């Protein structure tokens, strides 16, 4: 249970002095060894309580029984092929989720390992889409201290003992080690991508130890931010009168999580590298024909630091060297034999064995002196393979090659460059951390929510699709019935720098790539341009419109429980993080979806909610996701509803594209994706059935709230639509498509009037225009379109009074009526002050939506209300009195704190708040006059444009240079 003080008090600061003595902080105040003033903090003896998962009510279960049966059948069918269904609520992890998470290791897209705040290495995501949450307890740091005279000796694992997986102390395994740390005087301080663990006199009262964990997550650095490595820098301060020999030990199992170490054929190998970097390579043979993985554990030898290794030891009594032997050797000598470096590769492990390795670094610390020891860990799996066969090389192979042995080069690079990483990280974070106007909780939560870009199952590949992948996919399609994939694509002629949209689609067969002599198999026109509409390949294999910015291709999961890549309705909220920090990746994702809009995949799919069938991907519809087991090639892994009928995806695409276009000033990007923007807008015309300019929902959950039914015009989708109309008009005007700009302007004016007439009730926009019991509910997310409009520098959709009035209503009802505002904004609230319990999602608090509402408040000049709203997510999710969701922020929790879907993408929307607080110059200096007033035409002409839209070949505009006021780098 949560403490009763959770909703009764408010803290304004979490000073490090509450966790570490002032004297120790002063001793460590050098070379970044001391924890920062702003950080998330815990004591190591803090209890990692188990988390409580949500459950559906009896009424909700009855409503979903048919869906549940179909989903159960689908999960079993996928399991029969050795695959995990993208949504599987029936299979539970063997490790019960607990409040134990900490800052993950490594950069983005190369597999990740998390580290709990008490020191355990857990949540292994080395293979794409697979996550093993259980800790590998053999992976530990330990310390051994002996002082001159031998009267005082200490030996302990640097993590609290008492873990249920340790076994009996009499064993030959890790239970025989000294688990002597109480954690009472040790503390953890997290400010992603770094973390500090301070041992304030534990286990040696006269030795202060700081362990600083550093990962290469560096905004705008597209090289180092892809590296699968982390550094651990130990600072040792001797406050005693005797000289102390301090030996630090890193032990590591040859495992990628779970029981993978038991499969056999794993090999360990010592190495000595350059610049004093030495350690052990652990070659791991994966199961099920997955690519191999090699770990490197290493330390840096200096004039004062001596590095030795134990290349192999086991955890069982029959092993030639056991964990107990390792501990006794370190306790006696403080180091291993130097000859161990010459032992070469070990024999492959037998099934059932747990091969481990160890690296020791020892140093003498003088009385009142200090020393530094640096370790590094790297994991190298250069090739990423998805379950349906497609394989790619990861991004970092562009710089370190495709051999698993490059793990050795990775640890060397990390140990010789981490100081520069820290300089860049501090330069990035300091302006925010030093801003006195920002609440302290917001500063460190803003950075810590970025954990998801490492631990959210990210995949970052270097190269585009290869011929092997193409042939595999063609063969795969050939075995499916009803294959019918069409492409309408943009044609770009580099000679005249013009873009022409071909508004006709052509059938693309499954007989392989075109056989002409164009580059990458593309047929060439006489003028040298690539005629994309002539490609004979699946739509997914149309190359990006242009690739002058080489950032590879990037995927991240909706969540570790919802295994779908780049889920677009959720990316709508999360994308502010990428746009702020890695804008080239954000533009590359938008290009992927722009290509997808113009493709069609005619393979049949059964939709589980209703049991009806349809095709996998409809031309003109934005896909829900880029796939699960064959991303890019097999999109729309989500099969609960037919998302081609969803009303939010297409407007969200248009809004994101315009925001990115306006923020980066990248005219090339705008010109390239414009055909898809126009196609997405035209696709939505079918949903305006009464011709009032507004799209209507169809009486089922046809948007991101996929259990919450909507009837008629809805506040959420309707607001997104009118925002998209304005954004499309603005973009069309800047691209040069004046005709379409005028069409969108006419629809915008008409739709805006209808929207307000149907939904504005005097204080907020009603949930929908239907007559159901919740049609007048107060939806927290009712101004999502206004959020993007203001974020993009466009004129407000409604007058200021209505915007502020609706936001105040949300604050008063959805926020403050739930535990005094200490939990975030509940999705739905009746006007009588009762939570809307129409369905599971209406009664939930969505963390990312709460951040989005707060961002909208900031843009409306309501900063105090914004931070009050968002602080509820911190209090319930991150504070020490809360529910324990740090570094695993879920999609949702109920009003009693039970979670749904841990480690979820949408909470990255907190960066929407930061965007609102510090919009780039290109947005702030946008023309102040209404863009709609710049599109001139007579009322008669506008009306006629709504009825006469000529398809065909149309010149859109010339490529132009970027906007001069852009604050971000573009590709021009």
mmCIF file of C-alpha atoms in Angstrom, residues 690-866:
data_model
loop_
_atom_site.group_PDB
_atom_site.id
_atom_site.type_symbol
_atom_site.label_atom_id
_atom_site.label_comp_id
_atom_site.label_asym_id
_atom_site.label_seq_id
_atom_site.Cartn_x
_atom_site.Cartn_y
_atom_site.Cartn_z
ATOM 1 C CA UNK A 690 -22.778 14.786 -43.776
ATOM 2 C CA UNK A 691 -20.429 17.123 -45.703
ATOM 3 C CA UNK A 692 -20.049 19.593 -42.848
ATOM 4 C CA UNK A 693 -16.256 19.496 -43.177
ATOM 5 C CA UNK A 694 -15.864 17.317 -40.064
ATOM 6 C CA UNK A 695 -15.015 13.645 -39.917
ATOM 7 C CA UNK A 696 -17.334 11.433 -37.901
ATOM 8 C CA UNK A 697 -16.456 8.468 -35.729
ATOM 9 C CA UNK A 698 -18.226 5.209 -36.481
ATOM 10 C CA UNK A 699 -19.551 3.931 -33.179
ATOM 11 C CA UNK A 700 -16.561 1.784 -32.249
ATOM 12 C CA UNK A 701 -13.192 2.635 -30.635
ATOM 13 C CA UNK A 702 -11.671 3.977 -33.849
ATOM 14 C CA UNK A 703 -8.709 5.882 -32.370
ATOM 15 C CA UNK A 704 -5.846 5.487 -29.891
ATOM 16 C CA UNK A 705 -8.347 4.906 -27.038
ATOM 17 C CA UNK A 706 -9.117 1.527 -28.509
ATOM 18 C CA UNK A 707 -11.642 0.335 -25.934
ATOM 19 C CA UNK A 708 -13.496 3.666 -25.645
ATOM 20 C CA UNK A 709 -16.362 3.849 -28.144
ATOM 21 C CA UNK A 710 -17.087 7.126 -29.944
ATOM 22 C CA UNK A 711 -20.294 8.218 -31.716
ATOM 23 C CA UNK A 712 -20.531 10.950 -34.324
ATOM 24 C CA UNK A 713 -18.229 13.954 -34.028
ATOM 25 C CA UNK A 714 -15.709 13.569 -31.202
ATOM 26 C CA UNK A 715 -13.678 16.138 -29.323
ATOM 27 C CA UNK A 716 -10.473 14.121 -29.741
ATOM 28 C CA UNK A 717 -10.590 13.173 -33.414
ATOM 29 C CA UNK A 718 -12.521 16.269 -34.471
ATOM 30 C CA UNK A 719 -9.950 18.596 -32.912
ATOM 31 C CA UNK A 720 -7.120 16.626 -34.540
ATOM 32 C CA UNK A 721 -8.895 16.897 -37.890
ATOM 33 C CA UNK A 722 -9.421 20.654 -37.915
ATOM 34 C CA UNK A 723 -5.826 21.091 -36.734
ATOM 35 C CA UNK A 724 -4.678 18.877 -39.608
ATOM 36 C CA UNK A 725 -6.708 20.952 -42.085
ATOM 37 C CA UNK A 726 -4.958 24.121 -40.951
ATOM 38 C CA UNK A 727 -1.529 22.451 -40.952
ATOM 39 C CA UNK A 728 -2.095 20.970 -44.428
ATOM 40 C CA UNK A 729 -3.181 24.378 -45.731
ATOM 41 C CA UNK A 730 -0.109 26.026 -44.240
ATOM 42 C CA UNK A 731 2.225 23.374 -45.622
ATOM 43 C CA UNK A 732 0.598 23.415 -49.043
ATOM 44 C CA UNK A 733 1.037 27.179 -49.164
ATOM 45 C CA UNK A 734 4.756 26.916 -48.327
ATOM 46 C CA UNK A 735 5.366 23.979 -50.681
ATOM 47 C CA UNK A 736 3.618 25.752 -53.527
ATOM 48 C CA UNK A 737 0.457 23.682 -53.903
ATOM 49 C CA UNK A 738 -1.867 26.716 -53.777
ATOM 50 C CA UNK A 739 -4.886 24.825 -55.079
ATOM 51 C CA UNK A 740 -4.821 22.297 -52.252
ATOM 52 C CA UNK A 741 -4.115 25.054 -49.731
ATOM 53 C CA UNK A 742 -7.361 26.720 -50.733
ATOM 54 C CA UNK A 743 -9.277 23.462 -50.497
ATOM 55 C CA UNK A 744 -7.993 22.858 -46.966
ATOM 56 C CA UNK A 745 -8.745 26.441 -45.971
ATOM 57 C CA UNK A 746 -12.368 26.138 -47.073
ATOM 58 C CA UNK A 747 -12.779 22.845 -45.217
ATOM 59 C CA UNK A 748 -11.078 24.238 -42.132
ATOM 60 C CA UNK A 749 -13.438 27.195 -41.872
ATOM 61 C CA UNK A 750 -16.445 24.971 -42.387
ATOM 62 C CA UNK A 751 -15.267 22.232 -40.011
ATOM 63 C CA UNK A 752 -14.261 24.636 -37.249
ATOM 64 C CA UNK A 753 -17.737 26.163 -37.211
ATOM 65 C CA UNK A 754 -19.413 22.732 -37.120
ATOM 66 C CA UNK A 755 -17.058 21.450 -34.405
ATOM 67 C CA UNK A 756 -17.788 24.297 -32.036
ATOM 68 C CA UNK A 757 -21.502 24.215 -32.776
ATOM 69 C CA UNK A 758 -21.788 20.507 -32.040
ATOM 70 C CA UNK A 759 -19.438 20.086 -29.072
ATOM 71 C CA UNK A 760 -18.828 23.354 -27.213
ATOM 72 C CA UNK A 761 -21.115 23.421 -24.189
ATOM 73 C CA UNK A 762 -19.981 26.630 -22.565
ATOM 74 C CA UNK A 763 -17.050 25.348 -20.522
ATOM 75 C CA UNK A 764 -15.430 22.500 -22.519
ATOM 76 C CA UNK A 765 -15.857 20.335 -25.618
ATOM 77 C CA UNK A 766 -18.110 17.347 -24.977
ATOM 78 C CA UNK A 767 -16.673 13.880 -25.532
ATOM 79 C CA UNK A 768 -18.797 13.316 -28.640
ATOM 80 C CA UNK A 769 -22.005 14.425 -30.350
ATOM 81 C CA UNK A 770 -23.849 11.175 -29.642
ATOM 82 C CA UNK A 771 -26.514 10.458 -27.083
ATOM 83 C CA UNK A 772 -24.730 7.859 -24.950
ATOM 84 C CA UNK A 773 -24.299 8.138 -21.187
ATOM 85 C CA UNK A 774 -20.786 9.528 -21.557
ATOM 86 C CA UNK A 775 -21.281 11.866 -24.520
ATOM 87 C CA UNK A 776 -20.895 14.881 -22.219
ATOM 88 C CA UNK A 777 -17.849 13.480 -20.440
ATOM 89 C CA UNK A 778 -14.853 15.728 -19.920
ATOM 90 C CA UNK A 779 -12.003 14.130 -21.860
ATOM 91 C CA UNK A 780 -8.530 15.092 -20.701
ATOM 92 C CA UNK A 781 -7.204 14.820 -24.264
ATOM 93 C CA UNK A 782 -9.910 16.935 -25.940
ATOM 94 C CA UNK A 783 -7.427 19.616 -27.116
ATOM 95 C CA UNK A 784 -4.794 17.318 -28.668
ATOM 96 C CA UNK A 785 -5.123 19.147 -31.982
ATOM 97 C CA UNK A 786 -4.645 22.516 -30.290
ATOM 98 C CA UNK A 787 -1.509 21.154 -28.594
ATOM 99 C CA UNK A 788 0.099 20.451 -31.958
ATOM 100 C CA UNK A 789 -1.221 23.658 -33.503
ATOM 101 C CA UNK A 790 0.442 25.805 -30.849
ATOM 102 C CA UNK A 791 3.581 23.631 -30.836
ATOM 103 C CA UNK A 792 3.954 24.266 -34.571
ATOM 104 C CA UNK A 793 3.563 28.038 -34.408
ATOM 105 C CA UNK A 794 0.166 28.062 -36.124
ATOM 106 C CA UNK A 795 -2.723 30.275 -34.982
ATOM 107 C CA UNK A 796 -4.930 28.826 -32.250
ATOM 108 C CA UNK A 797 -7.865 26.745 -33.396
ATOM 109 C CA UNK A 798 -10.259 28.476 -30.985
ATOM 110 C CA UNK A 799 -10.321 31.763 -29.153
ATOM 111 C CA UNK A 800 -8.169 31.988 -26.062
ATOM 112 C CA UNK A 801 -11.138 32.037 -23.711
ATOM 113 C CA UNK A 802 -12.411 28.660 -24.886
ATOM 114 C CA UNK A 803 -8.968 27.063 -24.754
ATOM 115 C CA UNK A 804 -8.246 28.268 -21.234
ATOM 116 C CA UNK A 805 -11.764 27.493 -20.070
ATOM 117 C CA UNK A 806 -11.550 23.887 -21.299
ATOM 118 C CA UNK A 807 -8.086 23.413 -19.761
ATOM 119 C CA UNK A 808 -9.269 24.810 -16.446
ATOM 120 C CA UNK A 809 -12.204 22.395 -16.533
ATOM 121 C CA UNK A 810 -9.791 19.498 -17.078
ATOM 122 C CA UNK A 811 -7.642 20.689 -14.176
ATOM 123 C CA UNK A 812 -10.611 21.143 -11.815
ATOM 124 C CA UNK A 813 -12.271 17.824 -12.652
ATOM 125 C CA UNK A 814 -9.897 15.303 -14.292
ATOM 126 C CA UNK A 815 -6.873 16.284 -12.192
ATOM 127 C CA UNK A 816 -7.837 17.805 -8.853
ATOM 128 C CA UNK A 817 -10.790 15.535 -8.126
ATOM 129 C CA UNK A 818 -8.482 12.480 -8.204
ATOM 130 C CA UNK A 819 -6.645 12.284 -4.871
ATOM 131 C CA UNK A 820 -6.225 16.031 -4.752
ATOM 132 C CA UNK A 821 -4.350 16.138 -8.058
ATOM 133 C CA UNK A 822 -1.557 13.783 -6.972
ATOM 134 C CA UNK A 823 -2.036 11.132 -9.672
ATOM 135 C CA UNK A 824 -2.318 12.934 -13.019
ATOM 136 C CA UNK A 825 -5.354 13.473 -15.250
ATOM 137 C CA UNK A 826 -7.970 10.742 -15.504
ATOM 138 C CA UNK A 827 -9.027 10.235 -19.120
ATOM 139 C CA UNK A 828 -12.765 10.717 -18.597
ATOM 140 C CA UNK A 829 -14.778 12.527 -15.962
ATOM 141 C CA UNK A 830 -18.517 13.118 -15.827
ATOM 142 C CA UNK A 831 -19.718 16.703 -15.266
ATOM 143 C CA UNK A 832 -21.026 15.591 -11.862
ATOM 144 C CA UNK A 833 -17.463 14.924 -10.691
ATOM 145 C CA UNK A 834 -17.543 11.128 -10.981
ATOM 146 C CA UNK A 835 -14.986 9.188 -12.992
ATOM 147 C CA UNK A 836 -16.293 7.994 -16.355
ATOM 148 C CA UNK A 837 -16.273 4.205 -15.963
ATOM 149 C CA UNK A 838 -17.745 3.483 -19.380
ATOM 150 C CA UNK A 839 -14.737 1.294 -20.146
ATOM 151 C CA UNK A 840 -11.291 0.391 -18.919
ATOM 152 C CA UNK A 841 -9.555 3.311 -20.624
ATOM 153 C CA UNK A 842 -12.029 6.029 -19.677
ATOM 154 C CA UNK A 843 -11.296 5.385 -15.996
ATOM 155 C CA UNK A 844 -7.528 5.170 -16.410
ATOM 156 C CA UNK A 845 -4.902 7.860 -15.942
ATOM 157 C CA UNK A 846 -2.583 7.887 -18.952
ATOM 158 C CA UNK A 847 0.844 9.198 -18.035
ATOM 159 C CA UNK A 848 1.744 10.471 -21.498
ATOM 160 C CA UNK A 849 -1.625 12.133 -22.003
ATOM 161 C CA UNK A 850 -1.201 13.952 -18.690
ATOM 162 C CA UNK A 851 2.138 15.318 -19.884
ATOM 163 C CA UNK A 852 0.468 16.340 -23.169
ATOM 164 C CA UNK A 853 -2.294 18.183 -21.325
ATOM 165 C CA UNK A 854 0.368 19.970 -19.272
ATOM 166 C CA UNK A 855 2.187 20.966 -22.472
ATOM 167 C CA UNK A 856 -1.056 22.390 -23.867
ATOM 168 C CA UNK A 857 -1.481 24.402 -20.679
ATOM 169 C CA UNK A 858 2.025 25.840 -21.000
ATOM 170 C CA UNK A 859 1.298 26.910 -24.572
ATOM 171 C CA UNK A 860 -1.890 28.575 -23.333
ATOM 172 C CA UNK A 861 -0.003 30.593 -20.724
ATOM 173 C CA UNK A 862 -1.082 28.404 -17.790
ATOM 174 C CA UNK A 863 2.324 27.278 -16.504
ATOM 175 C CA UNK A 864 1.365 26.919 -12.850
ATOM 176 C CA UNK A 865 -1.618 24.744 -13.759
ATOM 177 C CA UNK A 866 0.613 22.743 -16.130
#
